[in-house]
mmCIF file with all atom_site columns, C-alpha atoms in Angstrom:
data_model
loop_
_atom_site.group_PDB
_atom_site.id
_atom_site.type_symbol
_atom_site.label_atom_id
_atom_site.label_alt_id
_atom_site.label_comp_id
_atom_site.label_asym_id
_atom_site.label_entity_id
_atom_site.label_seq_id
_atom_site.pdbx_PDB_ins_code
_atom_site.Cartn_x
_atom_site.Cartn_y
_atom_site.Cartn_z
_atom_site.occupancy
_atom_site.B_iso_or_equiv
_atom_site.pdbx_formal_charge
_atom_site.auth_seq_id
_atom_site.auth_comp_id
_atom_site.auth_asym_id
_atom_site.auth_atom_id
_atom_site.pdbx_PDB_model_num
ATOM 1   C CA . UNK S 1 1   ? 107.243 228.922 50.694 1.00 0.00 ? 1   UNK S CA 1
ATOM 2   C CA . UNK S 1 2   ? 103.860 229.337 51.150 1.00 0.00 ? 2   UNK S CA 1
ATOM 3   C CA . UNK S 1 3   ? 102.121 232.775 49.844 1.00 0.00 ? 3   UNK S CA 1
ATOM 4   C CA . UNK S 1 4   ? 101.223 233.989 53.425 1.00 0.00 ? 4   UNK S CA 1
ATOM 5   C CA . UNK S 1 5   ? 104.508 233.130 54.986 1.00 0.00 ? 5   UNK S CA 1
ATOM 6   C CA . UNK S 1 6   ? 106.984 235.999 56.183 1.00 0.00 ? 6   UNK S CA 1
ATOM 7   C CA . UNK S 1 7   ? 110.283 235.841 56.872 1.00 0.00 ? 7   UNK S CA 1
ATOM 8   C CA . UNK S 1 8   ? 111.011 236.972 60.443 1.00 0.00 ? 8   UNK S CA 1
ATOM 9   C CA . UNK S 1 9   ? 114.934 237.502 60.502 1.00 0.00 ? 9   UNK S CA 1
ATOM 10  C CA . UNK S 1 10  ? 115.650 241.243 59.838 1.00 0.00 ? 10  UNK S CA 1
ATOM 11  C CA . UNK S 1 11  ? 118.355 242.291 56.988 1.00 0.00 ? 11  UNK S CA 1
ATOM 12  C CA . UNK S 1 12  ? 121.706 242.890 58.475 1.00 0.00 ? 12  UNK S CA 1
ATOM 13  C CA . UNK S 1 13  ? 124.574 244.371 56.592 1.00 0.00 ? 13  UNK S CA 1
ATOM 14  C CA . UNK S 1 14  ? 128.170 242.669 56.940 1.00 0.00 ? 14  UNK S CA 1
ATOM 15  C CA . UNK S 1 15  ? 128.977 245.424 59.488 1.00 0.00 ? 15  UNK S CA 1
ATOM 16  C CA . UNK S 1 16  ? 125.879 244.707 61.375 1.00 0.00 ? 16  UNK S CA 1
ATOM 17  C CA . UNK S 1 17  ? 126.592 241.149 61.107 1.00 0.00 ? 17  UNK S CA 1
ATOM 18  C CA . UNK S 1 18  ? 130.262 241.617 62.567 1.00 0.00 ? 18  UNK S CA 1
ATOM 19  C CA . UNK S 1 19  ? 128.593 243.814 65.430 1.00 0.00 ? 19  UNK S CA 1
ATOM 20  C CA . UNK S 1 20  ? 126.285 241.159 66.379 1.00 0.00 ? 20  UNK S CA 1
ATOM 21  C CA . UNK S 1 21  ? 128.978 238.342 66.435 1.00 0.00 ? 21  UNK S CA 1
ATOM 22  C CA . UNK S 1 22  ? 131.083 240.613 68.588 1.00 0.00 ? 22  UNK S CA 1
ATOM 23  C CA . UNK S 1 23  ? 128.262 241.408 70.890 1.00 0.00 ? 23  UNK S CA 1
ATOM 24  C CA . UNK S 1 24  ? 127.626 237.863 71.601 1.00 0.00 ? 24  UNK S CA 1
ATOM 25  C CA . UNK S 1 25  ? 131.183 237.389 72.456 1.00 0.00 ? 25  UNK S CA 1
ATOM 26  C CA . UNK S 1 26  ? 132.910 235.917 69.445 1.00 0.00 ? 26  UNK S CA 1
ATOM 27  C CA . UNK S 1 27  ? 136.423 237.215 68.265 1.00 0.00 ? 27  UNK S CA 1
ATOM 28  C CA . UNK S 1 28  ? 136.177 238.274 64.725 1.00 0.00 ? 28  UNK S CA 1
ATOM 29  C CA . UNK S 1 29  ? 139.513 239.478 64.181 1.00 0.00 ? 29  UNK S CA 1
ATOM 30  C CA . UNK S 1 30  ? 139.844 242.709 62.312 1.00 0.00 ? 30  UNK S CA 1
ATOM 31  C CA . UNK S 1 31  ? 136.870 244.253 60.436 1.00 0.00 ? 31  UNK S CA 1
ATOM 32  C CA . UNK S 1 32  ? 138.636 243.571 57.048 1.00 0.00 ? 32  UNK S CA 1
ATOM 33  C CA . UNK S 1 33  ? 139.114 239.745 57.746 1.00 0.00 ? 33  UNK S CA 1
ATOM 34  C CA . UNK S 1 34  ? 135.543 239.340 59.253 1.00 0.00 ? 34  UNK S CA 1
ATOM 35  C CA . UNK S 1 35  ? 133.744 241.042 56.480 1.00 0.00 ? 35  UNK S CA 1
ATOM 36  C CA . UNK S 1 36  ? 135.863 238.872 53.793 1.00 0.00 ? 36  UNK S CA 1
ATOM 37  C CA . UNK S 1 37  ? 134.743 235.886 55.614 1.00 0.00 ? 37  UNK S CA 1
ATOM 38  C CA . UNK S 1 38  ? 131.215 236.855 55.778 1.00 0.00 ? 38  UNK S CA 1
ATOM 39  C CA . UNK S 1 39  ? 131.282 237.985 52.202 1.00 0.00 ? 39  UNK S CA 1
ATOM 40  C CA . UNK S 1 40  ? 132.784 234.926 50.988 1.00 0.00 ? 40  UNK S CA 1
ATOM 41  C CA . UNK S 1 41  ? 130.907 232.172 53.015 1.00 0.00 ? 41  UNK S CA 1
ATOM 42  C CA . UNK S 1 42  ? 127.702 233.766 54.209 1.00 0.00 ? 42  UNK S CA 1
ATOM 43  C CA . UNK S 1 43  ? 126.673 234.529 57.863 1.00 0.00 ? 43  UNK S CA 1
ATOM 44  C CA . UNK S 1 44  ? 123.867 231.563 57.801 1.00 0.00 ? 44  UNK S CA 1
ATOM 45  C CA . UNK S 1 45  ? 125.942 228.932 56.421 1.00 0.00 ? 45  UNK S CA 1
ATOM 46  C CA . UNK S 1 46  ? 128.718 229.657 58.860 1.00 0.00 ? 46  UNK S CA 1
ATOM 47  C CA . UNK S 1 47  ? 126.256 229.527 61.696 1.00 0.00 ? 47  UNK S CA 1
ATOM 48  C CA . UNK S 1 48  ? 125.910 225.932 61.543 1.00 0.00 ? 48  UNK S CA 1
ATOM 49  C CA . UNK S 1 49  ? 129.716 225.651 62.429 1.00 0.00 ? 49  UNK S CA 1
ATOM 50  C CA . UNK S 1 50  ? 129.385 228.112 65.219 1.00 0.00 ? 50  UNK S CA 1
ATOM 51  C CA . UNK S 1 51  ? 126.450 226.722 66.800 1.00 0.00 ? 51  UNK S CA 1
ATOM 52  C CA . UNK S 1 52  ? 128.398 224.231 68.858 1.00 0.00 ? 52  UNK S CA 1
ATOM 53  C CA . UNK S 1 53  ? 130.288 227.219 70.520 1.00 0.00 ? 53  UNK S CA 1
ATOM 54  C CA . UNK S 1 54  ? 126.735 228.948 71.762 1.00 0.00 ? 54  UNK S CA 1
ATOM 55  C CA . UNK S 1 55  ? 126.446 228.954 75.583 1.00 0.00 ? 55  UNK S CA 1
ATOM 56  C CA . UNK S 1 56  ? 124.220 226.521 77.351 1.00 0.00 ? 56  UNK S CA 1
ATOM 57  C CA . UNK S 1 57  ? 121.983 227.598 79.827 1.00 0.00 ? 57  UNK S CA 1
ATOM 58  C CA . UNK S 1 58  ? 122.911 227.114 83.546 1.00 0.00 ? 58  UNK S CA 1
ATOM 59  C CA . UNK S 1 59  ? 121.030 225.093 85.693 1.00 0.00 ? 59  UNK S CA 1
ATOM 60  C CA . UNK S 1 60  ? 118.436 224.859 87.030 1.00 0.00 ? 60  UNK S CA 1
ATOM 61  C CA . UNK S 1 61  ? 117.158 226.424 83.716 1.00 0.00 ? 61  UNK S CA 1
ATOM 62  C CA . UNK S 1 62  ? 116.003 223.557 81.334 1.00 0.00 ? 62  UNK S CA 1
ATOM 63  C CA . UNK S 1 63  ? 118.631 222.146 78.899 1.00 0.00 ? 63  UNK S CA 1
ATOM 64  C CA . UNK S 1 64  ? 116.157 220.928 76.433 1.00 0.00 ? 64  UNK S CA 1
ATOM 65  C CA . UNK S 1 65  ? 113.162 222.085 74.868 1.00 0.00 ? 65  UNK S CA 1
ATOM 66  C CA . UNK S 1 66  ? 109.612 220.683 74.563 1.00 0.00 ? 66  UNK S CA 1
ATOM 67  C CA . UNK S 1 67  ? 110.657 218.642 71.417 1.00 0.00 ? 67  UNK S CA 1
ATOM 68  C CA . UNK S 1 68  ? 113.743 217.335 72.936 1.00 0.00 ? 68  UNK S CA 1
ATOM 69  C CA . UNK S 1 69  ? 116.369 219.758 71.262 1.00 0.00 ? 69  UNK S CA 1
ATOM 70  C CA . UNK S 1 70  ? 119.203 221.095 73.472 1.00 0.00 ? 70  UNK S CA 1
ATOM 71  C CA . UNK S 1 71  ? 118.475 224.738 74.241 1.00 0.00 ? 71  UNK S CA 1
ATOM 72  C CA . UNK S 1 72  ? 121.429 226.944 73.169 1.00 0.00 ? 72  UNK S CA 1
ATOM 73  C CA . UNK S 1 73  ? 121.811 230.731 74.173 1.00 0.00 ? 73  UNK S CA 1
ATOM 74  C CA . UNK S 1 74  ? 122.806 233.617 71.603 1.00 0.00 ? 74  UNK S CA 1
ATOM 75  C CA . UNK S 1 75  ? 125.940 234.177 73.389 1.00 0.00 ? 75  UNK S CA 1
ATOM 76  C CA . UNK S 1 76  ? 129.251 232.372 72.767 1.00 0.00 ? 76  UNK S CA 1
ATOM 77  C CA . UNK S 1 77  ? 131.605 230.483 75.257 1.00 0.00 ? 77  UNK S CA 1
ATOM 78  C CA . UNK S 1 78  ? 134.813 232.238 75.739 1.00 0.00 ? 78  UNK S CA 1
ATOM 79  C CA . UNK S 1 79  ? 137.343 231.909 73.264 1.00 0.00 ? 79  UNK S CA 1
ATOM 80  C CA . UNK S 1 80  ? 135.155 231.465 70.325 1.00 0.00 ? 80  UNK S CA 1
ATOM 81  C CA . UNK S 1 81  ? 136.857 232.953 67.179 1.00 0.00 ? 81  UNK S CA 1
ATOM 82  C CA . UNK S 1 82  ? 135.741 233.536 63.650 1.00 0.00 ? 82  UNK S CA 1
ATOM 83  C CA . UNK S 1 83  ? 138.869 232.155 62.430 1.00 0.00 ? 83  UNK S CA 1
ATOM 84  C CA . UNK S 1 84  ? 138.306 228.857 64.200 1.00 0.00 ? 84  UNK S CA 1
ATOM 85  C CA . UNK S 1 85  ? 134.998 228.389 62.723 1.00 0.00 ? 85  UNK S CA 1
ATOM 86  C CA . UNK S 1 86  ? 136.188 229.056 59.223 1.00 0.00 ? 86  UNK S CA 1
ATOM 87  C CA . UNK S 1 87  ? 138.912 226.371 59.599 1.00 0.00 ? 87  UNK S CA 1
ATOM 88  C CA . UNK S 1 88  ? 135.852 224.010 60.757 1.00 0.00 ? 88  UNK S CA 1
ATOM 89  C CA . UNK S 1 89  ? 134.062 225.023 57.641 1.00 0.00 ? 89  UNK S CA 1
ATOM 90  C CA . UNK S 1 90  ? 136.889 224.757 55.308 1.00 0.00 ? 90  UNK S CA 1
ATOM 91  C CA . UNK S 1 91  ? 137.653 221.372 56.754 1.00 0.00 ? 91  UNK S CA 1
ATOM 92  C CA . UNK S 1 92  ? 134.362 220.091 56.357 1.00 0.00 ? 92  UNK S CA 1
ATOM 93  C CA . UNK S 1 93  ? 134.229 221.386 52.808 1.00 0.00 ? 93  UNK S CA 1
ATOM 94  C CA . UNK S 1 94  ? 137.444 219.721 51.665 1.00 0.00 ? 94  UNK S CA 1
ATOM 95  C CA . UNK S 1 95  ? 136.231 216.421 53.288 1.00 0.00 ? 95  UNK S CA 1
ATOM 96  C CA . UNK S 1 96  ? 133.057 216.447 51.389 1.00 0.00 ? 96  UNK S CA 1
ATOM 97  C CA . UNK S 1 97  ? 135.014 217.256 48.110 1.00 0.00 ? 97  UNK S CA 1
ATOM 98  C CA . UNK S 1 98  ? 137.528 214.365 48.749 1.00 0.00 ? 98  UNK S CA 1
ATOM 99  C CA . UNK S 1 99  ? 134.971 211.796 49.756 1.00 0.00 ? 99  UNK S CA 1
ATOM 100 C CA . UNK S 1 100 ? 132.884 212.869 46.547 1.00 0.00 ? 100 UNK S CA 1
ATOM 101 C CA . UNK S 1 101 ? 135.746 212.099 44.245 1.00 0.00 ? 101 UNK S CA 1
ATOM 102 C CA . UNK S 1 102 ? 136.433 208.805 45.980 1.00 0.00 ? 102 UNK S CA 1
ATOM 103 C CA . UNK S 1 103 ? 132.793 207.879 45.713 1.00 0.00 ? 103 UNK S CA 1
ATOM 104 C CA . UNK S 1 104 ? 132.904 208.961 41.864 1.00 0.00 ? 104 UNK S CA 1
ATOM 105 C CA . UNK S 1 105 ? 135.779 206.584 41.368 1.00 0.00 ? 105 UNK S CA 1
ATOM 106 C CA . UNK S 1 106 ? 134.042 203.679 43.075 1.00 0.00 ? 106 UNK S CA 1
ATOM 107 C CA . UNK S 1 107 ? 130.904 204.246 41.114 1.00 0.00 ? 107 UNK S CA 1
ATOM 108 C CA . UNK S 1 108 ? 132.567 204.282 37.831 1.00 0.00 ? 108 UNK S CA 1
ATOM 109 C CA . UNK S 1 109 ? 134.490 201.113 38.858 1.00 0.00 ? 109 UNK S CA 1
ATOM 110 C CA . UNK S 1 110 ? 131.163 199.335 39.999 1.00 0.00 ? 110 UNK S CA 1
ATOM 111 C CA . UNK S 1 111 ? 129.594 200.447 36.752 1.00 0.00 ? 111 UNK S CA 1
ATOM 112 C CA . UNK S 1 112 ? 132.220 198.739 34.650 1.00 0.00 ? 112 UNK S CA 1
ATOM 113 C CA . UNK S 1 113 ? 131.981 195.520 36.572 1.00 0.00 ? 113 UNK S CA 1
ATOM 114 C CA . UNK S 1 114 ? 128.068 195.555 36.307 1.00 0.00 ? 114 UNK S CA 1
#
């Protein structure tokens, strides 16, 4: 980070994060569940998994920005739930852990023969 840079995103408490998600159309379950999930995994870590569920602009609005990236709105497609986003995150985490274990075994075996 450069000395002159600023962080533009405002700090949001967990209840404010839940309100933001609900305001954008996500089913967060009850407050206790949503707070537990956001404290455990983090809003921004999960945001990569809910990105797929953000609405797209309706034509004739442009679908891509100047750099060729698909434009997504801040609102979520109907039926998006925090529980589903968490299940995607946990699946991805488990897959990474298993692949890491397998790759470690392959690496050890390869080193033995080299």
